[in-house]
Short mmCIF file of C-alpha atoms in Angstrom, two decimals:
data_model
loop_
_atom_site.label_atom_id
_atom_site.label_comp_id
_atom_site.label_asym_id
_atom_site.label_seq_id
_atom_site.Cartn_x
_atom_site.Cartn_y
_atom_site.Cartn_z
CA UNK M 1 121.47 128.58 169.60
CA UNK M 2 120.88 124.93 168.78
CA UNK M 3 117.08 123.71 168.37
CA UNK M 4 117.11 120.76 171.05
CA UNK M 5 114.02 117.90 170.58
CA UNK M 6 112.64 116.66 173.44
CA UNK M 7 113.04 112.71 173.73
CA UNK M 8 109.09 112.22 173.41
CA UNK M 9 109.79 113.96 169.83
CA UNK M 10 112.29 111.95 168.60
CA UNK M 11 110.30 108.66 169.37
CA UNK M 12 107.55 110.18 167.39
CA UNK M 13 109.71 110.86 164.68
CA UNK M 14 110.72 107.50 164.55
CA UNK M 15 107.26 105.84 164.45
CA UNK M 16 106.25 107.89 161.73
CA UNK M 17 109.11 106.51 159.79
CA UNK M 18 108.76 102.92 160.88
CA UNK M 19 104.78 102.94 159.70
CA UNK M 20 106.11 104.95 156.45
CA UNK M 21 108.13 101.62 156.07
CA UNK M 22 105.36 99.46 156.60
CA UNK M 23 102.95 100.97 154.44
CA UNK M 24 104.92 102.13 151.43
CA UNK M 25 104.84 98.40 150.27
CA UNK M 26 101.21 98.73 149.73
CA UNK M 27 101.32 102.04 147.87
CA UNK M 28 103.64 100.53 145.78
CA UNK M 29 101.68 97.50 144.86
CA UNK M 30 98.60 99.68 144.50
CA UNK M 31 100.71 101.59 142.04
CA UNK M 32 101.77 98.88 140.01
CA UNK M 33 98.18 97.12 140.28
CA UNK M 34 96.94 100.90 138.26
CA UNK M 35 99.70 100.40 136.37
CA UNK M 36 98.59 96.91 134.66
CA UNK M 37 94.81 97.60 134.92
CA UNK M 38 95.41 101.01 132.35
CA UNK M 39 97.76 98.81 130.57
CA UNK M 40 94.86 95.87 129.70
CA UNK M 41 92.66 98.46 129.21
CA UNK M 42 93.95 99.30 126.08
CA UNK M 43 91.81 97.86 123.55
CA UNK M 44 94.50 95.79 121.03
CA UNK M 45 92.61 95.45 117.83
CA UNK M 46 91.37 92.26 116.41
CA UNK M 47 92.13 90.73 112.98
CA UNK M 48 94.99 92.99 112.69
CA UNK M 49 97.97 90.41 111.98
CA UNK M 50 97.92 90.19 107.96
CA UNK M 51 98.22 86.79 107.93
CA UNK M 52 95.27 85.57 105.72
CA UNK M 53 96.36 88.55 103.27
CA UNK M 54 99.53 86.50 103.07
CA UNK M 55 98.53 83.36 102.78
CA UNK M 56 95.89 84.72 99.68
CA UNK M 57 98.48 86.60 97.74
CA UNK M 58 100.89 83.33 98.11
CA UNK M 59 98.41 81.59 96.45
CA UNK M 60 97.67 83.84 93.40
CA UNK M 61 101.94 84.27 93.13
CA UNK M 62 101.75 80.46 92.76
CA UNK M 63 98.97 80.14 90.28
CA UNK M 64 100.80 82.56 87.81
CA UNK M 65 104.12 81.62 88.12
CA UNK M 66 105.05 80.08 84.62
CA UNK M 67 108.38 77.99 84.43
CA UNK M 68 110.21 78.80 80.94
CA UNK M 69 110.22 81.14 78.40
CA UNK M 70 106.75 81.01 76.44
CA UNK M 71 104.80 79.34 78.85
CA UNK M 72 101.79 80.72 80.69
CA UNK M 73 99.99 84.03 79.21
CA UNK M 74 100.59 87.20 78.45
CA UNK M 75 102.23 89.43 81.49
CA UNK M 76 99.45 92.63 80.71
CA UNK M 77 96.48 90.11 81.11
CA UNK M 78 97.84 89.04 84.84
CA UNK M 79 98.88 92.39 85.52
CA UNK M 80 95.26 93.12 85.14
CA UNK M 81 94.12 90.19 87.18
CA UNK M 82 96.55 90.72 90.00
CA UNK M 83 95.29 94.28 90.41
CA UNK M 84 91.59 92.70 90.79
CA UNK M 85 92.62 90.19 93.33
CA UNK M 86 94.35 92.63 95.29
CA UNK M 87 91.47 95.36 95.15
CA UNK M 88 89.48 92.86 96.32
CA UNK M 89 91.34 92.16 99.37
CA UNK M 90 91.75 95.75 100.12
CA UNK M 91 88.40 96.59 99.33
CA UNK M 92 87.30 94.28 101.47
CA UNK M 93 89.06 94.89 104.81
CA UNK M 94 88.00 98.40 104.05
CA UNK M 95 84.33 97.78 103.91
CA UNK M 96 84.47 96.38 107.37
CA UNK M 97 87.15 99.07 109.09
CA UNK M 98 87.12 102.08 106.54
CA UNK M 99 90.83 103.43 106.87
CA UNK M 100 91.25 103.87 103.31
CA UNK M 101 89.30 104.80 99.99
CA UNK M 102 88.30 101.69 98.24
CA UNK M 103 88.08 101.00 94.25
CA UNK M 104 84.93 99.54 93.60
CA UNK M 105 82.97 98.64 96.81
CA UNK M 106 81.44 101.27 98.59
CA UNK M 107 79.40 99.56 101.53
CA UNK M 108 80.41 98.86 105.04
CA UNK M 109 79.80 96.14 107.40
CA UNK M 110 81.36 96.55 110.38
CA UNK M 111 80.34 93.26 111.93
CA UNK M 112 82.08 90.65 109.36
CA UNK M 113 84.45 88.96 109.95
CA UNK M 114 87.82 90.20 108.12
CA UNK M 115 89.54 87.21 107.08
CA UNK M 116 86.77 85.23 105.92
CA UNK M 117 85.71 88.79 103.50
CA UNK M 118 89.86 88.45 102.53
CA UNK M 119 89.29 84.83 101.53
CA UNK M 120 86.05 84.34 99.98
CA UNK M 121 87.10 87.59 97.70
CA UNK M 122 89.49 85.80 96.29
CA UNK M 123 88.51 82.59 95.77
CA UNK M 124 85.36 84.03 94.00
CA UNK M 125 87.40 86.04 91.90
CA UNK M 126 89.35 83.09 90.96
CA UNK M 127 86.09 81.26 90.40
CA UNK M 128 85.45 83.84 87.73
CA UNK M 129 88.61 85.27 86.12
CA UNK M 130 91.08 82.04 86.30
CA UNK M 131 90.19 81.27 82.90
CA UNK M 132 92.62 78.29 81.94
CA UNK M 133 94.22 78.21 85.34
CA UNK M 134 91.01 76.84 87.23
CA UNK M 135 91.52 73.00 86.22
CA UNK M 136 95.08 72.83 86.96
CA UNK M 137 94.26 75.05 90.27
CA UNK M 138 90.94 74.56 91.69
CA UNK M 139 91.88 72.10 94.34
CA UNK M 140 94.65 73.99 95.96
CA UNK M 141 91.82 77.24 95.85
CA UNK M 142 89.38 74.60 97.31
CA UNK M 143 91.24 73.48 100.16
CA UNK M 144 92.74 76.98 100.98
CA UNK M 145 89.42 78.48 101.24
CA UNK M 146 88.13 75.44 103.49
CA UNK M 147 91.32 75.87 105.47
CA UNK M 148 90.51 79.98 105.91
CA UNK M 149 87.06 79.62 106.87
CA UNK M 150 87.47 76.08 108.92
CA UNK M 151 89.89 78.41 111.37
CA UNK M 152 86.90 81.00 111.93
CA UNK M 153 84.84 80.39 114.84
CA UNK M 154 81.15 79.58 113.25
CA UNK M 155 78.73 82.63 114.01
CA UNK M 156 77.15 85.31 112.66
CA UNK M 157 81.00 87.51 111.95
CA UNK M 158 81.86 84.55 109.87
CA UNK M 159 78.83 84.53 107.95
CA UNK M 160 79.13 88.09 107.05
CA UNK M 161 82.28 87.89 106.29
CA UNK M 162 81.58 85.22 103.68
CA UNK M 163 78.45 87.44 102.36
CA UNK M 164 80.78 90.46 102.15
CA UNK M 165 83.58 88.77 100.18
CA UNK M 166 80.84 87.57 97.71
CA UNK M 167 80.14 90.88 97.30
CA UNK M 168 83.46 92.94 96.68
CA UNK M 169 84.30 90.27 94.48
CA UNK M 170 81.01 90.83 92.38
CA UNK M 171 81.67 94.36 92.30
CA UNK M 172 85.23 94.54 91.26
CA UNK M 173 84.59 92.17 88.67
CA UNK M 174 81.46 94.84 87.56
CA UNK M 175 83.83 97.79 87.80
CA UNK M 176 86.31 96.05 85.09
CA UNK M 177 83.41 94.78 83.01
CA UNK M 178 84.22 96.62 80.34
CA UNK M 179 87.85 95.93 79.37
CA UNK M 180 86.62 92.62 77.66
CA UNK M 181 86.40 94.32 74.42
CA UNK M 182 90.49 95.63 74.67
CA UNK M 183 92.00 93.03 76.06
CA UNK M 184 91.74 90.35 73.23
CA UNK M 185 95.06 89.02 72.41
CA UNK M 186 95.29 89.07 68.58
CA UNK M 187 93.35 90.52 66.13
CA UNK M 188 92.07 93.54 67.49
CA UNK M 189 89.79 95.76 64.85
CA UNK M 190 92.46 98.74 64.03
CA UNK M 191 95.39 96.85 64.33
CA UNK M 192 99.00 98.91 63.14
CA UNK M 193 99.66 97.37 59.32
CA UNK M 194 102.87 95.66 59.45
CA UNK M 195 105.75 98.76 58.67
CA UNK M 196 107.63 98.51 55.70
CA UNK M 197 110.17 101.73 56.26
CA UNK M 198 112.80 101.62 58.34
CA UNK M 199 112.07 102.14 62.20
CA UNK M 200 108.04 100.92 61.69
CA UNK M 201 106.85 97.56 63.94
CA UNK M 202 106.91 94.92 61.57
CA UNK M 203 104.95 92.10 62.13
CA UNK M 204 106.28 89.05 64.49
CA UNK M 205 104.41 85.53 63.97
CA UNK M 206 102.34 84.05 64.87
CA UNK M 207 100.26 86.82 66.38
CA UNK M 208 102.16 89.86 64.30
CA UNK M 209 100.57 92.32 67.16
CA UNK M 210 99.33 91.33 70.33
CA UNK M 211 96.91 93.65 72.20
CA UNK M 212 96.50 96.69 69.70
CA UNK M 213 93.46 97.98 72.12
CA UNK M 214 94.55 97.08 75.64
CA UNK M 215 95.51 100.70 75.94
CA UNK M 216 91.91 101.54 75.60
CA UNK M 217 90.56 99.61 78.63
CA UNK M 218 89.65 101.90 81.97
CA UNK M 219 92.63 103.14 84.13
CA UNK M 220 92.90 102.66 87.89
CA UNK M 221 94.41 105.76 89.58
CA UNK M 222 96.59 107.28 86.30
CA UNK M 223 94.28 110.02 84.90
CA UNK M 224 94.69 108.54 81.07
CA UNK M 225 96.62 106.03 79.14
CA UNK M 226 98.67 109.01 77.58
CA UNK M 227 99.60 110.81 80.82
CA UNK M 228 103.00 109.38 80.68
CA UNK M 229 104.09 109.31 77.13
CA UNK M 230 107.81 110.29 76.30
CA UNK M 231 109.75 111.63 74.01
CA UNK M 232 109.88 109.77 70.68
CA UNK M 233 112.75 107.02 70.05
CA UNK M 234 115.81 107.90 68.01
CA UNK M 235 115.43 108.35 64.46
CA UNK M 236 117.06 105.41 62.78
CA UNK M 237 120.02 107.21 60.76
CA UNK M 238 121.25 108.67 64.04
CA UNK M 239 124.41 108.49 65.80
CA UNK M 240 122.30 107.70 69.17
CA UNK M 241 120.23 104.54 67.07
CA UNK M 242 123.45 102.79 65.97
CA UNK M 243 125.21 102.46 69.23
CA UNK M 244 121.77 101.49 70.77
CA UNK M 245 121.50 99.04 67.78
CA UNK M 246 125.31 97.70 67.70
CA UNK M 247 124.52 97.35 71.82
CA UNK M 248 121.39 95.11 71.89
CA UNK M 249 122.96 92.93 68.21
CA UNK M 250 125.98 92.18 70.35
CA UNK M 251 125.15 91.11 73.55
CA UNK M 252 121.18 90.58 72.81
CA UNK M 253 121.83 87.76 70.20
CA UNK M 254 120.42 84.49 71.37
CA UNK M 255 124.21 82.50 70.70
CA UNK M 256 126.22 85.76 71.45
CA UNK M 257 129.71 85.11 72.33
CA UNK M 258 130.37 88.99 73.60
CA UNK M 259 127.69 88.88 76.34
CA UNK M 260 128.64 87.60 80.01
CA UNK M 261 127.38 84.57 81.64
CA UNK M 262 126.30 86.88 84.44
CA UNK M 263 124.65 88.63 81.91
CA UNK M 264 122.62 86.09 80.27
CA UNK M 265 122.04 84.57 83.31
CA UNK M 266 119.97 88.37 85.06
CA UNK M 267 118.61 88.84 81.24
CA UNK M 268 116.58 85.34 81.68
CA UNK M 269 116.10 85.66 85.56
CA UNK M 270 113.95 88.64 84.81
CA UNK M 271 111.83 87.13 81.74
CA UNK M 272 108.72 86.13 83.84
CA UNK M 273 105.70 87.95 84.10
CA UNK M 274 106.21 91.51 86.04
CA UNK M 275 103.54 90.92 88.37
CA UNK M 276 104.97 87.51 89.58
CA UNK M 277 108.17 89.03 90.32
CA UNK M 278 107.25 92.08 91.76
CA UNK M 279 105.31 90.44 94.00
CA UNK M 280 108.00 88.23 95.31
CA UNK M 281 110.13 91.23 95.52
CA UNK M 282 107.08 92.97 97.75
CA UNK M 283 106.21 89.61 99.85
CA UNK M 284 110.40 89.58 100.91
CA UNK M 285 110.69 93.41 101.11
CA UNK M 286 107.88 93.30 103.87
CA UNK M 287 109.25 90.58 105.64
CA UNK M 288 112.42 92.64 106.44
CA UNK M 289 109.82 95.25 108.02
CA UNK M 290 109.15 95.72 111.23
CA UNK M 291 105.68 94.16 111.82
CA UNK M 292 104.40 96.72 113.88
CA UNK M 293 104.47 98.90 110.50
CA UNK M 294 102.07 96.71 108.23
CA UNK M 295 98.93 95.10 110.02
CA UNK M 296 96.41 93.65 108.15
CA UNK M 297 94.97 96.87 106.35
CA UNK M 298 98.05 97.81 105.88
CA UNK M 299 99.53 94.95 104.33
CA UNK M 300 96.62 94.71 101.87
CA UNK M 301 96.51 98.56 100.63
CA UNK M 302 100.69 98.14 99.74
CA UNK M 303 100.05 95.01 97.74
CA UNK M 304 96.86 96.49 96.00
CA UNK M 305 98.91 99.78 94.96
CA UNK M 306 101.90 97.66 93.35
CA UNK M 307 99.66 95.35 91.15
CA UNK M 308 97.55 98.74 90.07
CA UNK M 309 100.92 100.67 89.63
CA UNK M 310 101.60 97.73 87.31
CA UNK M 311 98.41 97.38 85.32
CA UNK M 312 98.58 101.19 84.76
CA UNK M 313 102.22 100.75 83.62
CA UNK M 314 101.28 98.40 81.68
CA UNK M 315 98.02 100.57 79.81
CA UNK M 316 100.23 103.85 79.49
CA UNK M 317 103.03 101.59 78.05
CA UNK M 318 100.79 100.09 75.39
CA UNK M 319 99.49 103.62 74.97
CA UNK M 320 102.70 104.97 73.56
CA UNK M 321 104.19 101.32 71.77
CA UNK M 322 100.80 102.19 69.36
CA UNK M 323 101.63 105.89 69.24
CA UNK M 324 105.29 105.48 68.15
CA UNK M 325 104.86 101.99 66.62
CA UNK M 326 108.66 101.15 66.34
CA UNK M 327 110.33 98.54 65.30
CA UNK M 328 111.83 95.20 67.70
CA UNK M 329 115.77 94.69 67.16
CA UNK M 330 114.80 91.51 65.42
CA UNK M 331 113.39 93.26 62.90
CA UNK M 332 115.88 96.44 62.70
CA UNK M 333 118.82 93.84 62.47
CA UNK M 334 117.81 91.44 59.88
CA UNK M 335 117.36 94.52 58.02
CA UNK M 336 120.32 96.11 59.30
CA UNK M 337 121.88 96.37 55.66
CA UNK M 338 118.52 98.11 53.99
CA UNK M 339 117.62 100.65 56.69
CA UNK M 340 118.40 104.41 56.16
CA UNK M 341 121.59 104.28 58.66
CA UNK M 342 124.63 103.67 56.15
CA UNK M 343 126.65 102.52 59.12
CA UNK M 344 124.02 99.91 60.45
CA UNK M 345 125.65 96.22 59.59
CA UNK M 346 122.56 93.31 59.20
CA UNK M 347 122.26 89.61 60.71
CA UNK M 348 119.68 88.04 58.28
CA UNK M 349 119.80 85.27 60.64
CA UNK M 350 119.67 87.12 64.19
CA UNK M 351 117.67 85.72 66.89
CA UNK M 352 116.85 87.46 70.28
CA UNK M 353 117.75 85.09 73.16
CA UNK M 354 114.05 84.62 73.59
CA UNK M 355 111.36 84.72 71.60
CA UNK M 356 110.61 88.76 71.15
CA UNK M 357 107.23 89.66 72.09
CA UNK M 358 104.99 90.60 68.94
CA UNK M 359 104.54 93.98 70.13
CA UNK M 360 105.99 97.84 69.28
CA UNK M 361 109.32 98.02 71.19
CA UNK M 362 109.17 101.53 72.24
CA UNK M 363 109.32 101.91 75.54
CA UNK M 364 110.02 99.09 77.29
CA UNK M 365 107.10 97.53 79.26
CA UNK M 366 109.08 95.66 81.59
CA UNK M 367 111.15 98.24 82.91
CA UNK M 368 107.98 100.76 83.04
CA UNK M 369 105.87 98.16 84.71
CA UNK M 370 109.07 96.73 87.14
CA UNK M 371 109.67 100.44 88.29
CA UNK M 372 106.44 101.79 88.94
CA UNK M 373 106.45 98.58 91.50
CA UNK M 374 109.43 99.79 92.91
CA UNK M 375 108.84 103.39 93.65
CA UNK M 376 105.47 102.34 95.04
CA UNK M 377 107.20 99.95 97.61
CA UNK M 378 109.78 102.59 98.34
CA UNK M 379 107.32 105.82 98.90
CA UNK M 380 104.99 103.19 101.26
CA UNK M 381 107.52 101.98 103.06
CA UNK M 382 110.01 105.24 103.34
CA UNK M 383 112.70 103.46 102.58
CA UNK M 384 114.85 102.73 99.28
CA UNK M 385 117.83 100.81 101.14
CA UNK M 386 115.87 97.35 101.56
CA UNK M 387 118.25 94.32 100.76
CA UNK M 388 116.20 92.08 98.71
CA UNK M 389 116.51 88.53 97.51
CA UNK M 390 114.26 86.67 95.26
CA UNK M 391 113.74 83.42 93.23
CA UNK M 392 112.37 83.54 89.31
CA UNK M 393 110.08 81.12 87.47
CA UNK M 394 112.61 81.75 84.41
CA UNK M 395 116.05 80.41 86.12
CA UNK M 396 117.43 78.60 89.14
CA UNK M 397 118.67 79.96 91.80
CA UNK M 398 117.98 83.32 93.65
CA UNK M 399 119.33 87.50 93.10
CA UNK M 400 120.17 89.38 95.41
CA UNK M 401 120.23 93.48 95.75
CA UNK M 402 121.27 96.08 98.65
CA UNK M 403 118.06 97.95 97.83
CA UNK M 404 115.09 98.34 95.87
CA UNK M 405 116.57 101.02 93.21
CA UNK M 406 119.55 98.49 92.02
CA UNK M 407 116.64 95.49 91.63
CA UNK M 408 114.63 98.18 89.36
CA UNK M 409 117.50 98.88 87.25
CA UNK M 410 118.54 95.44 86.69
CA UNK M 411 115.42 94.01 85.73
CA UNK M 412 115.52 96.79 82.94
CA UNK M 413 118.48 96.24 81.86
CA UNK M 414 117.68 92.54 81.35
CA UNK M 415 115.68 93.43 78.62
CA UNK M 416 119.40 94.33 76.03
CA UNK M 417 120.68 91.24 76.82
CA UNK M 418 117.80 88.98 75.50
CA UNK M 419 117.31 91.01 72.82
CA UNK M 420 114.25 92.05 73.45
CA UNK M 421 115.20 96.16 73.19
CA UNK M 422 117.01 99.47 72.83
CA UNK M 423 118.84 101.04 75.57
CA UNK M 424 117.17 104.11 74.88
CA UNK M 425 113.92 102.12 75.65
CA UNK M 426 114.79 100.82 78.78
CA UNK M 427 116.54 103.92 80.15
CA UNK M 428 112.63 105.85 79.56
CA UNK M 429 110.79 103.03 80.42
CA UNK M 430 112.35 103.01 83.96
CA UNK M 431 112.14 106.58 83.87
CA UNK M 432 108.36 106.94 83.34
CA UNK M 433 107.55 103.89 85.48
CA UNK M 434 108.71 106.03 88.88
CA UNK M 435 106.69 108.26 87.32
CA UNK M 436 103.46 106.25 87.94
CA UNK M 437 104.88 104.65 90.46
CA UNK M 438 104.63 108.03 92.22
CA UNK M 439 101.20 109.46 91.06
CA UNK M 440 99.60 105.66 91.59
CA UNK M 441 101.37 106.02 95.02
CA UNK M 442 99.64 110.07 95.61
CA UNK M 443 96.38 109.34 94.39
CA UNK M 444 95.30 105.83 94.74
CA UNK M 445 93.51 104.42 97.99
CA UNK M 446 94.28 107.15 100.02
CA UNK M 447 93.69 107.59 103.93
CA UNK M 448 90.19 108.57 104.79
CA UNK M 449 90.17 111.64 106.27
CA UNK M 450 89.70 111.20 110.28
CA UNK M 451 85.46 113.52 110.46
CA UNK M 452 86.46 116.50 113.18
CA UNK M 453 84.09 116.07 116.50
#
């Protein structure tokens, strides 16, 4: 039997319905109105665009980027310097908000003001470890750091953010006090006698060897200088040596007519200073990340772990050029026809492309240094597939790479066609550069450890 409503029913049915209409507006808006209240209530945190970290490491890339071969200094003394300046930064940022371990500051300050610490760090540093660079530089520092500050509301942040920056700055430069005594550039007491048998460094003028004790200076992250050293080169009367030897006197010869354009043109490209060009490669590599994924902390720790990665590379390298002490092509080939290899052939008049750096060859410190940069970038950013174009101080123009791992390998390849080494150099400098690329990567200014409540 059907369930009849009475008439009075269905009129009360429909004003129900008719004030639902009327009033479901409201809920709606109230809704929405909870909605964006809970969504401004989430607190977005200040200082975190890494902007003035930027605009800081810009202006160190600038100061050390040397146009030619042979001007400048010496790539293991900015290596060094680059890894201060970018401690410093870190350091810093991490004294205020402590996300991550820091190297040589160990205060906090909560209250100062992040990019004025990030500048005045810097500049400071500068102030005190620019050497030669300070008269040709200290304007553009000058009006950078006026710049940086002048955009920071005047108060009592500011002012401590100033203070702090003194401070890191003072203490990084303390914490590195010591490698003064290793890292003079000729002359060092204990310096390798110039080898007279075949395979032994020979002396290169003017300098004959450069840094014989920067090996000895303090590591960053790397337990010791001789954690990484490889197996020995080939022995000179070896099958392996002559190919490795034929290789480098053939398409490393400064007027070689076997060697590509394309060639000669990545060997040069590659000749300045690691830490110049690794940075460049790190500044575009980030750019082509989402900005979401590197804030201001962020952005800092990345470029502090490549320029340590790079000044360890570059004190385990050293390390094991004393240890094996062998001999630069220049010298093997214009004593090609009095070595112990019968099948060796000699250039008395060979020249490396550019001028060969008057240090052991074995391993190669470029392609150590270049690929403990690389690894570093790809562990930090989970990614090895990055396209990557950059510029060099060395040769017009611009490279470009569909990720990080063909960029490693080229710039250690560069290295045979200038002349400068071995194949069997390059192949385990690469090699042992991931290698510290990975342990500076595990171990150095790691995430602090969130205290349970």
């Amino acid at each position: 039997m059907k369930n009849f409503k009475s008439k009075s029913d269905v009129d009360l049915q429909k004003l129900k319905l008719k004030s639902l209409i009327v009033i479901m507006p409201f809920f709606l808006l109230g809704f929405l109105l909870s909605c964006e209240r809970k969504d401004h209530a989430i607190p977005v945190k200040p200082h975190s665009s890494p902007e003035m970290v930027l605009k800081w490491n810009y202006q160190i890339q600038k100061a050390y980027t040397f146009q030619g071969a042979g001007s400048g200094f010496s790539p293991p003394l900015i290596a060094r310097l680059f890894a201060m300046y970018h401690a410093g930064m870190h350091d810093a940022l991490n004294a205020i908000d402590p996300r991550f371990e820091t190297y040589a500051y160990f205060e906090t300050d909560p209250n100062a003001n992040p990019d004025a610490a990030v500048a005045q760090v810097v500049y400071d540093l500068f102030q005190e470890i620019g050497g030669t660079l300070k008269p040709i530089y200290s304007d553009s520092f000058d009006s950078l750091l006026q710049a940086s500050l002048g955009s920071i509301p005047d108060g009592e942040a500011k002012e401590k953010g100033i203070e702090l920056g003194k401070n890191v700055a003072q203490a990084i430069k303390d914490k590195r006090a010591l490698d003064a005594q290793f890292i003079q550039l000729a002359g060092y007491p204990g310096t390798p006698s110039s080898g007279t048998a075949s395979g032994i460094y020979q002396y290169i003028p003017p300098l004959n060897y450069a840094l014989a004790g920067f090996h000895l200076q303090s590591t960053w992250v790397i337990n010791s200088s001789d954690q990484f050293r490889q197996e020995p080169p080939y022995p000179t009367n070896s099958p392996e040596y002559l190919a490795d030897y034929n290789e480098v006197k053939d398409y490393g010869e400064k007027n070689s007519t076997l060697r590509s354009a394309e060639q000669k043109a990545f060997g040069i490209f590659w000749a300045e200073n690691t830490s110049r060009g690794w940075n460049g490669i790190a500044r575009d590599v980030m750019s082509r990340v989402p900005e979401k994924l590197l804030d201001n902390w962020e952005t800092a720790r990345l470029l502090a772990l490549v320029h340590i990665g790079i000044a360890d590379a570059y004190i385990a390298v050293f390390e094991s050029k004393i240890h094996f002490n062998y001999w630069r092509p220049v010298s093997a080939i214009r004593q090609g026809d009095f070595d112990d290899n019968l099948n060796t052939v000699g250039n008395p008049a060979w020249e490396s492309t550019l001028a060969t750096p008057p240090i052991g060859e074995y391993p190669s410190a470029h392609a150590m240094t270049g690929a403990a940069a690389g690894q570093i970038l790809i562990r930090y950013l989970k990614n090895k597939k990055i396209p990557i174009t950059i510029d060099s101080g060395y040769w017009p123009g611009t490279r470009s790479f569909p990720d990080i791992p063909s960029a490693i390998r080229e710039n250690s390849l560069s290295r045979i066609y200038i002349g400068y080494h071995f194949r069997k150099a390059v192949d385990i400098g690469e090699a042992s550069g991931y290698k510290v690329g990975d342990f500076v990567f595990e171990n150095g200014l790691l995430p602090k450890k969130k205290k349970s409540k």
